[in-house]
Amino acid sequence: MNNIITKRDVAGPFVNYRITVTMSLLRTLTHLLFVLSVVYPAFASAATPTVAVIYPNVREPYREVFMEIIRGIETGLGQSVKHYVLDGDDDTPAALSERVHDDRVDLVISLGRAGLSATKQLAEVFPVVIGAVLISPGQAAKGQAGITLTPDPEVFFERLKGIVPNAKEVTVIFDPRQKAWEIERARTAAKTQGLTLNAFPTEDLRLSAELYRKVLAQIKDGSIAIWLPQDNAAMDEQALLPVVLQEAWEKNFIVFSGNLDHVRKGALFSLYPDNFGMGRSLAALALDRLKNGANAAAINPLRDLLLAVNLRTAEHLGLHFPSQERERFDLVFPTP
């Protein structure tokens, strides 16, 4: 009888050979991953780090701000995060440290002033990135990385030149106890944009009022702009701000501000936080912190910013924006 060789007879040894080779490769790869995780512990968590976000338990609409930032963080990381909500219970540094350890967290992102306070001691021994809080580089703990709510002057000056191309000078009166680092950064940004920066420091509101009176008396045309930094102790909101805005209206010069409410009152434009974008930037900073350790530590000004424009003020200044350009404004006043 003739022997008949079927397809199964031929394929069987070949399939078994492929299975054997595949299993061998898998065992080799598993062993390699184990060795890497022992020799380089960071390798084990680099691909999918466990990140916890600490933020205060606040009411709306403030809670939605934190949620929008967290959505940005998760988008930037490509994964969800653990939520640590500060509600007064078990918020001690010891309890927080224990929870981070038990949850095998690789890095913590703290949001808000309460988040910053809660992680102050933790940041001394554990990777912490801070956000959604006003803080200067000099106030940060050693090795701490984060993004302050202070808008980057570079973005301000870019927007100024985009809206008012003939702007030549920017004048700012500031409290050096708060703003020295911001003004130093502004000097570099002004040169980049071809602007002259006139910066006058003062630690006294009375002197600040005198400086403003001198500055306002010297302004003759719209080529000079007054910059009102965010949270500036040198600006009296009740007595001085109305005078500055009235003079700007009468003399047709530009006032731009880090305070959104100033635009509603008559300043030409303001920049305010893009919360989702800020979250994505915090995620990028967190990944950099995990990769480079303390070498990545720094407090950066906020660059994720939205633009608010007072169209009534713009029209008064003779600035006209085509509909396509208006679509790039994130908020306009007066509100339609």
Tab-separated table of C-alpha atoms in Angstrom:
chain	number	residue	atom	x	y	z
A	1	MET	CA	0.000	0.000	0.000
A	2	ASN	CA	1.260	3.426	-0.904
A	3	ASN	CA	1.894	5.822	1.968
A	4	ILE	CA	-0.240	8.957	1.659
A	5	ILE	CA	1.232	12.120	3.173
A	6	THR	CA	-1.476	14.602	4.183
A	7	LYS	CA	-1.198	18.392	4.775
A	8	ARG	CA	-1.581	17.734	8.483
A	9	ASP	CA	1.484	15.442	8.405
A	10	VAL	CA	3.554	18.223	6.830
A	11	ALA	CA	2.167	21.149	8.835
A	12	GLY	CA	2.247	19.433	12.212
A	13	PRO	CA	6.019	19.515	12.828
A	14	PHE	CA	6.253	23.012	11.339
A	15	VAL	CA	3.529	24.365	13.648
A	16	ASN	CA	5.121	22.711	16.664
A	17	TYR	CA	8.465	24.270	15.698
A	18	ARG	CA	6.901	27.777	15.464
A	19	ILE	CA	5.212	27.339	18.852
A	20	THR	CA	8.506	26.240	20.435
A	21	VAL	CA	10.397	29.220	18.985
A	22	THR	CA	7.657	31.657	20.004
A	23	MET	CA	7.575	30.379	23.581
A	24	SER	CA	11.364	30.631	23.770
A	25	LEU	CA	11.269	34.246	22.577
A	26	LEU	CA	8.548	35.110	25.107
A	27	ARG	CA	10.593	33.600	27.949
A	28	THR	CA	13.643	35.604	26.831
A	29	LEU	CA	11.645	38.837	26.616
A	30	THR	CA	10.051	38.263	30.026
A	31	HIS	CA	13.478	37.658	31.567
A	32	LEU	CA	14.843	40.822	29.909
A	33	LEU	CA	11.960	42.937	31.256
A	34	PHE	CA	12.514	41.515	34.744
A	35	VAL	CA	16.234	42.363	34.610
A	36	LEU	CA	15.501	45.914	33.409
A	37	SER	CA	12.947	46.452	36.166
A	38	VAL	CA	15.493	45.365	38.793
A	39	VAL	CA	18.482	47.251	37.408
A	40	TYR	CA	16.475	50.314	36.303
A	41	PRO	CA	13.401	50.620	38.541
A	42	ALA	CA	12.163	53.639	36.618
A	43	PHE	CA	11.867	51.475	33.485
A	44	ALA	CA	9.020	49.484	35.001
A	45	SER	CA	6.817	52.549	35.433
A	46	ALA	CA	8.071	54.781	32.620
A	47	ALA	CA	5.569	53.508	30.041
A	48	THR	CA	2.484	53.724	32.231
A	49	PRO	CA	3.260	55.785	35.335
A	50	THR	CA	0.676	55.968	38.080
A	51	VAL	CA	-0.166	59.614	38.683
A	52	ALA	CA	-2.319	61.008	41.479
A	53	VAL	CA	-3.851	64.487	41.393
A	54	ILE	CA	-4.464	66.248	44.706
A	55	TYR	CA	-6.988	69.082	44.771
A	56	PRO	CA	-9.336	70.700	47.305
A	57	ASN	CA	-12.994	69.837	47.711
A	58	VAL	CA	-14.613	73.070	46.514
A	59	ARG	CA	-18.037	74.063	45.237
A	60	GLU	CA	-18.946	74.939	41.666
A	61	PRO	CA	-17.895	76.701	39.509
A	62	TYR	CA	-14.430	76.295	41.068
A	63	ARG	CA	-14.687	72.507	41.061
A	64	GLU	CA	-15.239	72.490	37.300
A	65	VAL	CA	-11.986	74.417	36.874
A	66	PHE	CA	-10.074	71.595	38.573
A	67	MET	CA	-12.001	68.974	36.579
A	68	GLU	CA	-11.068	70.693	33.312
A	69	ILE	CA	-7.397	70.768	34.333
A	70	ILE	CA	-7.559	67.077	35.248
A	71	ARG	CA	-9.143	66.238	31.882
A	72	GLY	CA	-6.184	67.971	30.267
A	73	ILE	CA	-3.749	66.009	32.454
A	74	GLU	CA	-5.356	62.705	31.513
A	75	THR	CA	-5.303	63.623	27.827
A	76	GLY	CA	-1.621	64.541	28.078
A	77	LEU	CA	-0.772	61.304	29.891
A	78	GLY	CA	-3.012	59.170	27.707
A	79	GLN	CA	-4.521	57.521	30.795
A	80	SER	CA	-6.652	58.223	33.837
A	81	VAL	CA	-5.279	59.501	37.148
A	82	LYS	CA	-6.071	58.787	40.772
A	83	HIS	CA	-8.110	61.501	42.487
A	84	TYR	CA	-7.057	62.601	45.980
A	85	VAL	CA	-9.660	65.109	47.162
A	86	LEU	CA	-8.714	67.212	50.188
A	87	ASP	CA	-11.763	67.326	52.438
A	88	GLY	CA	-10.181	67.712	55.881
A	89	ASP	CA	-10.061	64.001	56.678
A	90	ASP	CA	-6.730	62.173	56.558
A	91	ASP	CA	-5.016	65.126	54.904
A	92	THR	CA	-1.953	65.064	57.152
A	93	PRO	CA	1.468	64.680	55.496
A	94	ALA	CA	1.899	61.275	57.119
A	95	ALA	CA	-1.475	60.001	55.912
A	96	LEU	CA	-0.862	61.382	52.433
A	97	SER	CA	2.569	59.763	52.231
A	98	GLU	CA	1.119	56.425	53.341
A	99	ARG	CA	-1.637	56.620	50.737
A	100	VAL	CA	0.831	57.443	47.950
A	101	HIS	CA	2.942	54.455	48.989
A	102	ASP	CA	-0.019	52.065	49.229
A	103	ASP	CA	-1.354	53.111	45.807
A	104	ARG	CA	2.099	52.686	44.217
A	105	VAL	CA	1.963	56.233	42.857
A	106	ASP	CA	4.918	57.347	40.731
A	107	LEU	CA	4.212	61.091	40.813
A	108	VAL	CA	1.751	63.522	42.385
A	109	ILE	CA	0.307	66.626	40.733
A	110	SER	CA	-1.055	69.130	43.243
A	111	LEU	CA	-3.612	71.769	42.255
A	112	GLY	CA	-4.461	74.986	44.062
A	113	ARG	CA	-3.101	76.542	47.229
A	114	ALA	CA	-4.502	73.709	49.367
A	115	GLY	CA	-2.830	71.108	47.159
A	116	LEU	CA	0.466	72.955	47.421
A	117	SER	CA	0.266	73.053	51.232
A	118	ALA	CA	-0.697	69.391	51.460
A	119	THR	CA	2.281	68.251	49.403
A	120	LYS	CA	4.914	70.610	50.799
A	121	GLN	CA	6.596	67.954	52.939
A	122	LEU	CA	5.917	65.182	50.443
A	123	ALA	CA	7.814	67.116	47.742
A	124	GLU	CA	11.011	66.830	49.780
A	125	VAL	CA	11.198	63.081	49.205
A	126	PHE	CA	8.800	62.361	46.333
A	127	PRO	CA	8.222	63.711	42.788
A	128	VAL	CA	5.564	66.439	42.964
A	129	VAL	CA	4.449	68.803	40.209
A	130	ILE	CA	2.405	71.854	41.247
A	131	GLY	CA	-0.166	73.775	39.245
A	132	ALA	CA	-3.160	76.140	39.376
A	133	VAL	CA	-1.528	78.326	42.018
A	134	LEU	CA	0.174	81.718	42.090
A	135	ILE	CA	3.769	81.061	43.084
A	136	SER	CA	7.101	82.574	42.124
A	137	PRO	CA	10.232	80.473	41.487
A	138	GLY	CA	11.728	81.718	44.761
A	139	GLN	CA	8.781	80.342	46.753
A	140	ALA	CA	9.095	76.797	45.452
A	141	ALA	CA	10.644	74.035	47.517
A	142	LYS	CA	13.970	72.580	46.398
A	143	GLY	CA	13.531	70.253	43.457
A	144	GLN	CA	9.904	71.284	42.963
A	145	ALA	CA	8.549	71.607	39.424
A	146	GLY	CA	5.344	73.273	38.327
A	147	ILE	CA	3.436	75.919	36.407
A	148	THR	CA	2.380	79.120	38.131
A	149	LEU	CA	-0.839	80.941	37.223
A	150	THR	CA	1.240	84.004	36.340
A	151	PRO	CA	0.909	84.542	32.564
A	152	ASP	CA	4.142	84.487	30.588
A	153	PRO	CA	5.043	88.087	29.579
A	154	GLU	CA	6.328	86.721	26.283
A	155	VAL	CA	2.808	85.632	25.315
A	156	PHE	CA	1.432	89.021	26.405
A	157	PHE	CA	3.847	90.935	24.194
A	158	GLU	CA	3.241	88.611	21.245
A	159	ARG	CA	-0.488	89.305	21.548
A	160	LEU	CA	0.106	93.037	21.903
A	161	LYS	CA	2.099	93.201	18.673
A	162	GLY	CA	-0.467	91.025	16.934
A	163	ILE	CA	-3.363	93.292	17.916
A	164	VAL	CA	-1.537	96.646	17.783
A	165	PRO	CA	1.455	96.309	15.409
A	166	ASN	CA	2.505	99.954	15.905
A	167	ALA	CA	2.979	99.543	19.677
A	168	LYS	CA	6.524	100.631	20.563
A	169	GLU	CA	6.734	100.964	24.344
A	170	VAL	CA	5.289	99.159	27.341
A	171	THR	CA	5.169	100.801	30.762
A	172	VAL	CA	4.643	98.805	33.932
A	173	ILE	CA	4.607	99.856	37.589
A	174	PHE	CA	5.162	96.873	39.848
A	175	ASP	CA	5.875	95.704	43.376
A	176	PRO	CA	9.348	94.072	43.261
A	177	ARG	CA	8.536	91.881	46.244
A	178	GLN	CA	6.045	90.029	44.025
A	179	LYS	CA	7.029	90.706	40.458
A	180	ALA	CA	10.822	90.990	40.167
A	181	TRP	CA	11.181	87.600	38.429
A	182	GLU	CA	8.250	88.339	36.107
A	183	ILE	CA	9.663	91.725	35.087
A	184	GLU	CA	13.085	90.207	34.462
A	185	ARG	CA	11.477	87.747	32.078
A	186	ALA	CA	9.511	90.607	30.514
A	187	ARG	CA	12.718	92.501	29.676
A	188	THR	CA	13.897	89.645	27.482
A	189	ALA	CA	10.456	89.214	25.919
A	190	ALA	CA	10.215	92.924	25.100
A	191	LYS	CA	13.511	92.857	23.197
A	192	THR	CA	12.331	89.858	21.206
A	193	GLN	CA	9.214	91.768	20.117
A	194	GLY	CA	11.062	95.013	19.405
A	195	LEU	CA	9.455	96.791	22.348
A	196	THR	CA	10.948	99.181	24.891
A	197	LEU	CA	10.023	98.185	28.438
A	198	ASN	CA	9.744	100.989	31.016
A	199	ALA	CA	9.561	99.255	34.400
A	200	PHE	CA	9.143	101.244	37.626
A	201	PRO	CA	9.375	99.390	40.965
A	202	THR	CA	7.517	100.564	44.041
A	203	GLU	CA	6.543	99.024	47.374
A	204	ASP	CA	4.191	101.828	48.376
A	205	LEU	CA	0.707	102.614	46.992
A	206	ARG	CA	1.193	106.345	47.484
A	207	LEU	CA	4.391	106.283	45.428
A	208	SER	CA	2.635	104.068	42.907
A	209	ALA	CA	-0.083	106.710	42.444
A	210	GLU	CA	2.574	109.396	41.901
A	211	LEU	CA	4.358	107.258	39.316
A	212	TYR	CA	1.102	106.653	37.446
A	213	ARG	CA	0.339	110.373	37.392
A	214	LYS	CA	3.760	111.099	35.845
A	215	VAL	CA	3.416	108.286	33.310
A	216	LEU	CA	-0.102	109.327	32.287
A	217	ALA	CA	0.986	112.965	31.860
A	218	GLN	CA	3.785	111.921	29.480
A	219	ILE	CA	1.737	109.700	27.184
A	220	LYS	CA	0.935	111.539	23.952
A	221	ASP	CA	-0.106	108.823	21.501
A	222	GLY	CA	-1.154	105.195	21.135
A	223	SER	CA	2.347	103.822	20.604
A	224	ILE	CA	2.764	103.505	24.384
A	225	ALA	CA	0.885	100.804	26.261
A	226	ILE	CA	0.364	100.324	29.987
A	227	TRP	CA	0.640	96.775	31.274
A	228	LEU	CA	-1.220	95.832	34.448
A	229	PRO	CA	0.263	92.553	35.744
A	230	GLN	CA	-1.930	90.032	37.472
A	231	ASP	CA	-2.252	90.293	41.252
A	232	ASN	CA	-0.035	93.377	41.431
A	233	ALA	CA	0.136	95.102	44.835
A	234	ALA	CA	1.207	98.318	43.095
A	235	MET	CA	-2.290	98.808	41.626
A	236	ASP	CA	-5.095	100.257	43.745
A	237	GLU	CA	-8.163	98.665	42.178
A	238	GLN	CA	-10.642	101.075	43.754
A	239	ALA	CA	-8.965	104.470	43.423
A	240	LEU	CA	-6.273	104.154	40.750
A	241	LEU	CA	-7.628	101.736	38.143
A	242	PRO	CA	-10.609	103.935	37.114
A	243	VAL	CA	-8.217	106.875	36.609
A	244	VAL	CA	-5.893	104.836	34.366
A	245	LEU	CA	-8.771	103.492	32.252
A	246	GLN	CA	-10.355	106.949	31.916
A	247	GLU	CA	-7.050	108.485	30.801
A	248	ALA	CA	-6.578	105.651	28.305
A	249	TRP	CA	-10.026	106.374	26.825
A	250	GLU	CA	-9.429	110.103	26.570
A	251	LYS	CA	-5.873	109.883	25.170
A	252	ASN	CA	-6.413	106.790	23.004
A	253	PHE	CA	-3.637	104.619	24.368
A	254	ILE	CA	-3.587	100.918	25.164
A	255	VAL	CA	-4.079	99.239	28.513
A	256	PHE	CA	-3.701	95.461	28.692
A	257	SER	CA	-3.982	93.394	31.829
A	258	GLY	CA	-3.500	90.031	33.498
A	259	ASN	CA	-6.871	90.539	35.205
A	260	LEU	CA	-9.874	89.476	33.131
A	261	ASP	CA	-12.191	91.852	34.973
A	262	HIS	CA	-10.118	94.828	33.767
A	263	VAL	CA	-11.207	94.056	30.188
A	264	ARG	CA	-14.829	94.216	31.212
A	265	LYS	CA	-14.087	97.632	32.719
A	266	GLY	CA	-12.352	98.973	29.603
A	267	ALA	CA	-8.822	97.565	29.151
A	268	LEU	CA	-8.174	96.515	25.554
A	269	PHE	CA	-7.306	92.884	26.197
A	270	SER	CA	-6.374	90.311	28.795
A	271	LEU	CA	-5.028	86.787	28.871
A	272	TYR	CA	-6.586	84.210	31.179
A	273	PRO	CA	-5.913	80.500	31.840
A	274	ASP	CA	-6.754	77.786	29.347
A	275	ASN	CA	-7.467	75.157	31.985
A	276	PHE	CA	-7.471	72.150	29.654
A	277	GLY	CA	-4.252	73.310	27.990
A	278	MET	CA	-2.684	73.889	31.410
A	279	GLY	CA	-3.522	70.289	32.316
A	280	ARG	CA	-1.776	68.976	29.220
A	281	SER	CA	1.308	71.048	30.027
A	282	LEU	CA	1.312	69.734	33.601
A	283	ALA	CA	1.201	66.191	32.205
A	284	ALA	CA	4.181	66.924	29.955
A	285	LEU	CA	6.077	68.390	32.909
A	286	ALA	CA	5.204	65.333	35.011
A	287	LEU	CA	6.568	62.946	32.381
A	288	ASP	CA	9.720	65.062	32.100
A	289	ARG	CA	10.077	65.001	35.891
A	290	LEU	CA	9.860	61.205	35.911
A	291	LYS	CA	12.377	60.929	33.093
A	292	ASN	CA	14.955	63.476	34.261
A	293	GLY	CA	14.361	63.597	38.015
A	294	ALA	CA	15.264	66.744	39.940
A	295	ASN	CA	17.113	68.055	36.885
A	296	ALA	CA	13.714	68.879	35.390
A	297	ALA	CA	12.615	70.902	38.409
A	298	ALA	CA	11.518	74.452	37.631
A	299	ILE	CA	8.606	76.824	38.104
A	300	ASN	CA	7.403	78.044	34.721
A	301	PRO	CA	5.020	80.883	33.869
A	302	LEU	CA	1.692	79.961	32.302
A	303	ARG	CA	1.692	79.827	28.494
A	304	ASP	CA	-1.658	78.105	28.005
A	305	LEU	CA	-3.691	81.284	27.768
A	306	LEU	CA	-6.953	82.437	26.216
A	307	LEU	CA	-7.574	85.911	24.806
A	308	ALA	CA	-10.306	88.315	25.916
A	309	VAL	CA	-10.830	91.564	23.961
A	310	ASN	CA	-12.991	94.612	24.636
A	311	LEU	CA	-14.413	95.379	21.179
A	312	ARG	CA	-15.849	98.715	22.273
A	313	THR	CA	-12.403	99.868	23.408
A	314	ALA	CA	-10.832	98.498	20.235
A	315	GLU	CA	-13.280	100.420	18.047
A	316	HIS	CA	-12.609	103.581	20.040
A	317	LEU	CA	-8.875	103.119	19.386
A	318	GLY	CA	-9.541	102.708	15.681
A	319	LEU	CA	-8.777	98.979	15.677
A	320	HIS	CA	-10.988	96.949	13.360
A	321	PHE	CA	-10.881	93.175	13.218
A	322	PRO	CA	-12.255	91.099	10.336
A	323	SER	CA	-14.717	88.377	11.284
A	324	GLN	CA	-12.078	85.669	10.743
A	325	GLU	CA	-9.784	87.320	13.302
A	326	ARG	CA	-12.624	87.822	15.774
A	327	GLU	CA	-13.230	84.088	15.719
A	328	ARG	CA	-9.808	83.675	17.359
A	329	PHE	CA	-10.911	85.756	20.344
A	330	ASP	CA	-11.962	83.400	23.133
A	331	LEU	CA	-14.032	86.009	24.960
A	332	VAL	CA	-15.314	89.447	23.962
A	333	PHE	CA	-16.730	92.404	25.850
A	334	PRO	CA	-19.290	93.863	25.943
A	335	THR	CA	-20.947	90.456	25.901
A	336	PRO	CA	-23.388	89.993	22.989
